[in-house]
């Protein structure tokens, strides 16, 4: 059996009627195993993670996206997380007996559907593009939705699929195939966003921190906290515990503590082995096959 995973990020996390309608569209497809649904009010964003055979995953993603495009209006969207579309980013991730090339093919069929049938400008990223300026999601999403209208006037930003025109209601969507990513957030007991920004600089690759770490500081007013929100794009090269311990150490200079941390969506079991080895000093003969549910 071939297993493909999708991790759809869409721009609604407060109106649960909309979130539930999108979920119903997703679960209307047989053979889909929903691994995680996460809605964040401060981010005003939801992430649905699910897996199944590639054709089922493609169909479920089409249905989910059609419902989200119907119900979400980006002209009134506000949230702390970077975004540029109602369906913001859709990575397809090979899990079992699926090659990267097959995942890219699914991503491009999905992109063509979104562009041709729903009229949404589509950008391919990561393994789905050969354009070095479009490998990175942050590069494509720079300026967010608010900058998109002006960007769409520049030939440089001609989409890979769909109309070369600003879609005010739906924005633009990024899709592709990639290595399993870990969404890892650390919440700090401070309301000072400047401290969060300083901590981000110690771990973010673009600021001279760890390779394979993307990070931003977000204000979480409902909890009176600041969040260091991260994507670890290759847990084999930069482990979770290394990033966590660096942040914990750097916080001491500001007399700030970690309140808690969040893993958003499913986590590859292999990423947890090194975490356990570090914190409880497991011997090297422990294997991921010893995990069970």
Tab-separated table of C-alpha atoms in Angstrom:
chain	number	residue	atom	x	y	z
A	1	UNK	CA	0.000	0.000	0.000
A	2	UNK	CA	1.186	3.489	-0.854
A	3	UNK	CA	0.726	6.151	1.834
A	4	UNK	CA	0.895	9.889	1.216
A	5	UNK	CA	0.383	12.590	3.840
A	6	UNK	CA	-1.001	16.102	3.356
A	7	UNK	CA	-0.704	18.952	5.841
A	8	UNK	CA	-3.132	21.667	4.782
A	9	UNK	CA	-2.788	25.099	6.381
A	10	UNK	CA	-5.830	27.330	5.877
A	11	UNK	CA	-6.656	30.799	7.125
A	12	UNK	CA	-9.425	30.256	9.636
A	13	UNK	CA	-9.027	29.412	13.295
A	14	UNK	CA	-11.766	31.361	15.070
A	15	UNK	CA	-15.022	30.548	13.273
A	16	UNK	CA	-15.514	26.890	14.146
A	17	UNK	CA	-18.552	26.605	11.860
A	18	UNK	CA	-16.217	27.243	8.928
A	19	UNK	CA	-13.529	24.939	10.329
A	20	UNK	CA	-16.056	22.127	10.819
A	21	UNK	CA	-17.488	22.578	7.330
A	22	UNK	CA	-13.980	22.253	5.876
A	23	UNK	CA	-13.421	19.140	7.993
A	24	UNK	CA	-16.669	17.601	6.750
A	25	UNK	CA	-15.504	18.107	3.167
A	26	UNK	CA	-12.232	16.365	4.018
A	27	UNK	CA	-13.828	13.383	5.750
A	28	UNK	CA	-16.369	12.848	2.957
A	29	UNK	CA	-13.647	10.920	1.112
A	30	UNK	CA	-13.261	7.244	2.025
A	31	UNK	CA	-9.856	5.898	2.971
A	32	UNK	CA	-8.593	9.046	4.681
A	33	UNK	CA	-6.959	8.756	8.098
A	34	UNK	CA	-7.115	12.128	9.866
A	35	UNK	CA	-4.037	12.339	12.075
A	36	UNK	CA	-4.505	15.788	13.579
A	37	UNK	CA	-6.651	18.906	13.370
A	38	UNK	CA	-5.367	22.041	15.030
A	39	UNK	CA	-7.087	25.450	15.138
A	40	UNK	CA	-5.411	28.441	16.752
A	41	UNK	CA	-7.436	31.591	17.508
A	42	UNK	CA	-4.433	33.884	17.874
A	43	UNK	CA	-2.943	32.647	14.608
A	44	UNK	CA	-6.453	32.546	13.070
A	45	UNK	CA	-5.266	29.468	11.241
A	46	UNK	CA	-6.010	25.756	11.128
A	47	UNK	CA	-3.814	22.844	10.114
A	48	UNK	CA	-5.357	19.544	9.042
A	49	UNK	CA	-3.018	16.579	8.697
A	50	UNK	CA	-4.183	13.329	7.105
A	51	UNK	CA	-2.877	10.383	5.134
A	52	UNK	CA	-4.041	7.660	2.781
A	53	UNK	CA	-3.450	6.334	-0.692
A	54	UNK	CA	-2.314	9.140	-3.016
A	55	UNK	CA	-5.501	9.354	-5.095
A	56	UNK	CA	-7.678	9.519	-1.981
A	57	UNK	CA	-5.462	12.195	-0.460
A	58	UNK	CA	-5.646	14.231	-3.671
A	59	UNK	CA	-9.435	14.018	-3.810
A	60	UNK	CA	-9.806	14.896	-0.125
A	61	UNK	CA	-7.508	17.897	-0.556
A	62	UNK	CA	-9.528	19.118	-3.529
A	63	UNK	CA	-12.795	18.895	-1.597
A	64	UNK	CA	-11.345	20.527	1.503
A	65	UNK	CA	-9.896	23.347	-0.584
A	66	UNK	CA	-13.084	23.982	-2.530
A	67	UNK	CA	-15.051	24.402	0.700
A	68	UNK	CA	-12.410	26.654	2.256
A	69	UNK	CA	-12.246	28.849	-0.854
A	70	UNK	CA	-16.026	29.133	-0.767
A	71	UNK	CA	-16.226	30.157	2.898
A	72	UNK	CA	-13.070	32.167	3.671
A	73	UNK	CA	-12.702	35.830	2.675
A	74	UNK	CA	-9.118	37.059	2.934
A	75	UNK	CA	-10.162	40.726	2.671
A	76	UNK	CA	-11.311	40.555	6.304
A	77	UNK	CA	-8.775	38.057	7.662
A	78	UNK	CA	-6.568	39.029	10.602
A	79	UNK	CA	-4.152	36.761	12.456
A	80	UNK	CA	-0.664	36.680	13.917
A	81	UNK	CA	0.679	33.921	11.655
A	82	UNK	CA	2.129	34.778	8.217
A	83	UNK	CA	-0.318	33.937	5.403
A	84	UNK	CA	-1.178	34.954	1.873
A	85	UNK	CA	-4.169	32.794	0.997
A	86	UNK	CA	-7.377	31.212	2.208
A	87	UNK	CA	-5.666	27.898	1.502
A	88	UNK	CA	-2.218	29.086	2.442
A	89	UNK	CA	0.174	26.172	2.001
A	90	UNK	CA	-0.361	22.519	1.070
A	91	UNK	CA	2.648	20.208	1.343
A	92	UNK	CA	2.392	16.572	0.267
A	93	UNK	CA	4.759	14.261	2.169
A	94	UNK	CA	5.787	10.733	1.132
A	95	UNK	CA	5.193	8.300	4.004
A	96	UNK	CA	5.282	4.733	2.669
A	97	UNK	CA	6.088	3.326	-0.777
A	98	UNK	CA	5.682	6.783	-2.333
A	99	UNK	CA	8.580	8.495	-4.077
A	100	UNK	CA	9.268	12.203	-4.020
A	101	UNK	CA	8.473	12.258	-7.736
A	102	UNK	CA	5.046	10.752	-7.101
A	103	UNK	CA	4.356	13.291	-4.365
A	104	UNK	CA	5.360	16.099	-6.732
A	105	UNK	CA	2.990	14.746	-9.375
A	106	UNK	CA	0.097	14.832	-6.878
A	107	UNK	CA	1.044	18.376	-5.855
A	108	UNK	CA	1.012	19.530	-9.476
A	109	UNK	CA	-2.337	17.884	-10.197
A	110	UNK	CA	-3.711	19.618	-7.117
A	111	UNK	CA	-2.167	22.931	-8.195
A	112	UNK	CA	-3.711	22.660	-11.646
A	113	UNK	CA	-7.125	21.989	-10.092
A	114	UNK	CA	-6.825	25.018	-7.822
A	115	UNK	CA	-5.643	27.256	-10.635
A	116	UNK	CA	-7.889	26.129	-13.482
A	117	UNK	CA	-11.095	25.271	-11.626
A	118	UNK	CA	-11.032	27.552	-8.579
A	119	UNK	CA	-9.153	30.491	-10.074
A	120	UNK	CA	-6.478	30.704	-7.372
A	121	UNK	CA	-2.882	31.677	-8.278
A	122	UNK	CA	-0.602	28.750	-7.399
A	123	UNK	CA	3.102	28.681	-6.570
A	124	UNK	CA	5.096	25.452	-6.373
A	125	UNK	CA	7.779	25.154	-3.701
A	126	UNK	CA	10.344	22.777	-2.190
A	127	UNK	CA	10.717	19.598	-4.311
A	128	UNK	CA	7.991	20.679	-6.756
A	129	UNK	CA	10.007	23.548	-8.240
A	130	UNK	CA	13.373	24.045	-9.925
A	131	UNK	CA	13.191	27.809	-9.389
A	132	UNK	CA	15.650	28.736	-6.590
A	133	UNK	CA	13.532	31.793	-5.745
A	134	UNK	CA	10.575	29.532	-5.022
A	135	UNK	CA	12.137	26.748	-3.007
A	136	UNK	CA	11.440	28.493	0.283
A	137	UNK	CA	7.951	29.215	1.604
A	138	UNK	CA	9.033	32.392	3.459
A	139	UNK	CA	10.462	33.826	0.226
A	140	UNK	CA	7.222	33.208	-1.663
A	141	UNK	CA	5.070	34.508	1.194
A	142	UNK	CA	7.151	37.628	1.930
A	143	UNK	CA	4.872	40.599	2.531
A	144	UNK	CA	1.953	38.240	3.135
A	145	UNK	CA	-1.529	38.771	1.720
A	146	UNK	CA	-1.263	42.540	2.103
A	147	UNK	CA	1.613	42.694	-0.413
A	148	UNK	CA	0.115	40.246	-2.881
A	149	UNK	CA	-1.834	42.721	-5.026
A	150	UNK	CA	1.289	44.742	-5.763
A	151	UNK	CA	3.438	41.617	-6.264
A	152	UNK	CA	0.993	40.293	-8.858
A	153	UNK	CA	1.767	43.300	-11.072
A	154	UNK	CA	5.369	42.091	-11.457
A	155	UNK	CA	6.228	39.438	-14.057
A	156	UNK	CA	8.616	37.901	-11.497
A	157	UNK	CA	5.569	36.753	-9.534
A	158	UNK	CA	3.735	35.082	-12.403
A	159	UNK	CA	2.176	31.985	-10.779
A	160	UNK	CA	2.924	28.424	-11.853
A	161	UNK	CA	-0.784	27.721	-12.256
A	162	UNK	CA	-3.936	29.809	-12.332
A	163	UNK	CA	-4.538	33.440	-13.248
A	164	UNK	CA	-1.778	36.024	-13.188
A	165	UNK	CA	-4.085	38.401	-11.333
A	166	UNK	CA	-4.783	39.320	-7.732
A	167	UNK	CA	-7.591	37.232	-6.232
A	168	UNK	CA	-8.761	39.469	-3.375
A	169	UNK	CA	-11.069	36.915	-1.770
A	170	UNK	CA	-8.783	33.871	-1.853
A	171	UNK	CA	-5.249	35.244	-2.165
A	172	UNK	CA	-2.690	32.709	-3.417
A	173	UNK	CA	-1.756	29.144	-2.498
A	174	UNK	CA	1.650	27.466	-2.214
A	175	UNK	CA	1.904	23.712	-2.753
A	176	UNK	CA	4.612	21.141	-3.265
A	177	UNK	CA	6.308	18.075	-1.803
A	178	UNK	CA	8.834	18.015	1.018
A	179	UNK	CA	10.629	16.097	3.758
A	180	UNK	CA	8.562	15.709	6.969
A	181	UNK	CA	8.552	19.027	8.796
A	182	UNK	CA	8.105	19.495	12.547
A	183	UNK	CA	6.038	22.494	13.632
A	184	UNK	CA	7.430	23.313	17.059
A	185	UNK	CA	6.318	26.274	19.185
A	186	UNK	CA	7.750	27.453	22.508
A	187	UNK	CA	5.650	29.777	24.691
A	188	UNK	CA	7.444	32.280	26.941
A	189	UNK	CA	6.241	33.913	30.166
A	190	UNK	CA	6.652	37.440	28.849
A	191	UNK	CA	4.597	39.925	26.838
A	192	UNK	CA	7.728	41.600	25.448
A	193	UNK	CA	7.803	40.732	21.751
A	194	UNK	CA	11.315	42.182	21.470
A	195	UNK	CA	12.643	39.411	23.720
A	196	UNK	CA	10.963	36.889	21.452
A	197	UNK	CA	12.621	38.464	18.398
A	198	UNK	CA	16.041	38.290	20.073
A	199	UNK	CA	15.534	34.615	20.892
A	200	UNK	CA	14.454	33.912	17.318
A	201	UNK	CA	17.766	35.302	16.045
A	202	UNK	CA	19.682	32.732	18.094
A	203	UNK	CA	18.050	29.750	16.396
A	204	UNK	CA	16.789	30.864	12.978
A	205	UNK	CA	18.993	29.770	10.093
A	206	UNK	CA	18.543	33.037	8.183
A	207	UNK	CA	19.883	34.970	11.212
A	208	UNK	CA	22.921	32.740	11.742
A	209	UNK	CA	21.307	30.127	13.973
A	210	UNK	CA	20.714	26.469	13.257
A	211	UNK	CA	20.450	25.147	9.745
A	212	UNK	CA	16.963	23.833	8.904
A	213	UNK	CA	15.240	26.097	11.439
A	214	UNK	CA	12.705	28.732	10.422
A	215	UNK	CA	11.418	30.861	13.269
A	216	UNK	CA	9.353	33.939	14.042
A	217	UNK	CA	8.198	35.617	17.272
A	218	UNK	CA	4.451	35.981	17.707
A	219	UNK	CA	2.397	37.862	20.274
A	220	UNK	CA	-0.152	35.623	22.053
A	221	UNK	CA	-2.294	38.241	23.857
A	222	UNK	CA	-4.981	35.867	25.142
A	223	UNK	CA	-2.318	34.035	27.159
A	224	UNK	CA	-0.127	37.073	27.968
A	225	UNK	CA	2.739	35.270	26.310
A	226	UNK	CA	5.134	35.535	23.410
A	227	UNK	CA	5.613	32.504	21.189
A	228	UNK	CA	8.701	31.404	19.309
A	229	UNK	CA	7.023	29.636	16.401
A	230	UNK	CA	9.311	27.334	14.427
A	231	UNK	CA	9.436	24.930	11.541
A	232	UNK	CA	12.222	22.352	11.809
A	233	UNK	CA	12.640	21.338	8.188
A	234	UNK	CA	15.075	18.465	8.718
A	235	UNK	CA	14.998	16.821	12.156
A	236	UNK	CA	17.829	14.469	11.132
A	237	UNK	CA	20.222	17.393	10.737
A	238	UNK	CA	18.930	19.671	13.538
A	239	UNK	CA	17.289	17.842	16.443
A	240	UNK	CA	14.384	19.133	18.535
A	241	UNK	CA	16.257	19.018	21.825
A	242	UNK	CA	19.147	21.091	20.478
A	243	UNK	CA	16.837	23.946	19.551
A	244	UNK	CA	14.907	23.692	22.831
A	245	UNK	CA	18.036	23.747	24.988
A	246	UNK	CA	19.460	26.729	23.111
A	247	UNK	CA	16.291	28.750	23.646
A	248	UNK	CA	16.124	27.770	27.318
A	249	UNK	CA	19.735	28.857	27.814
A	250	UNK	CA	19.356	32.159	25.947
A	251	UNK	CA	16.270	33.086	27.984
A	252	UNK	CA	18.258	33.188	31.228
A	253	UNK	CA	19.779	36.537	30.322
A	254	UNK	CA	16.274	38.073	30.225
A	255	UNK	CA	14.958	36.302	33.359
A	256	UNK	CA	12.277	34.719	31.195
A	257	UNK	CA	11.122	31.112	31.402
A	258	UNK	CA	9.514	28.622	29.058
A	259	UNK	CA	5.859	28.079	29.981
A	260	UNK	CA	5.327	25.115	27.678
A	261	UNK	CA	5.930	23.930	24.149
A	262	UNK	CA	3.694	22.656	21.364
A	263	UNK	CA	4.140	20.123	18.604
A	264	UNK	CA	1.566	21.028	15.946
A	265	UNK	CA	0.404	18.094	13.889
A	266	UNK	CA	1.949	14.633	13.765
A	267	UNK	CA	5.624	14.083	14.496
A	268	UNK	CA	7.811	11.462	12.808
A	269	UNK	CA	8.498	8.792	15.409
A	270	UNK	CA	12.170	8.756	14.446
A	271	UNK	CA	12.468	12.390	15.590
A	272	UNK	CA	11.506	11.332	19.102
A	273	UNK	CA	14.212	8.696	19.497
A	274	UNK	CA	17.026	11.249	19.772
A	275	UNK	CA	14.834	13.347	22.091
A	276	UNK	CA	14.508	10.414	24.472
A	277	UNK	CA	18.166	9.539	24.181
A	278	UNK	CA	19.100	13.074	25.176
A	279	UNK	CA	16.693	13.620	28.070
A	280	UNK	CA	16.554	10.188	29.719
A	281	UNK	CA	19.855	8.882	28.343
A	282	UNK	CA	18.460	5.876	26.522
A	283	UNK	CA	21.047	3.500	25.149
A	284	UNK	CA	21.714	3.454	21.431
A	285	UNK	CA	20.068	0.070	21.009
A	286	UNK	CA	16.596	1.596	21.529
A	287	UNK	CA	14.722	1.615	18.232
A	288	UNK	CA	11.664	3.405	16.862
A	289	UNK	CA	10.066	-0.001	16.337
A	290	UNK	CA	9.605	-0.216	20.120
A	291	UNK	CA	6.929	2.502	19.999
A	292	UNK	CA	3.351	1.259	19.768
A	293	UNK	CA	-0.223	2.531	20.037
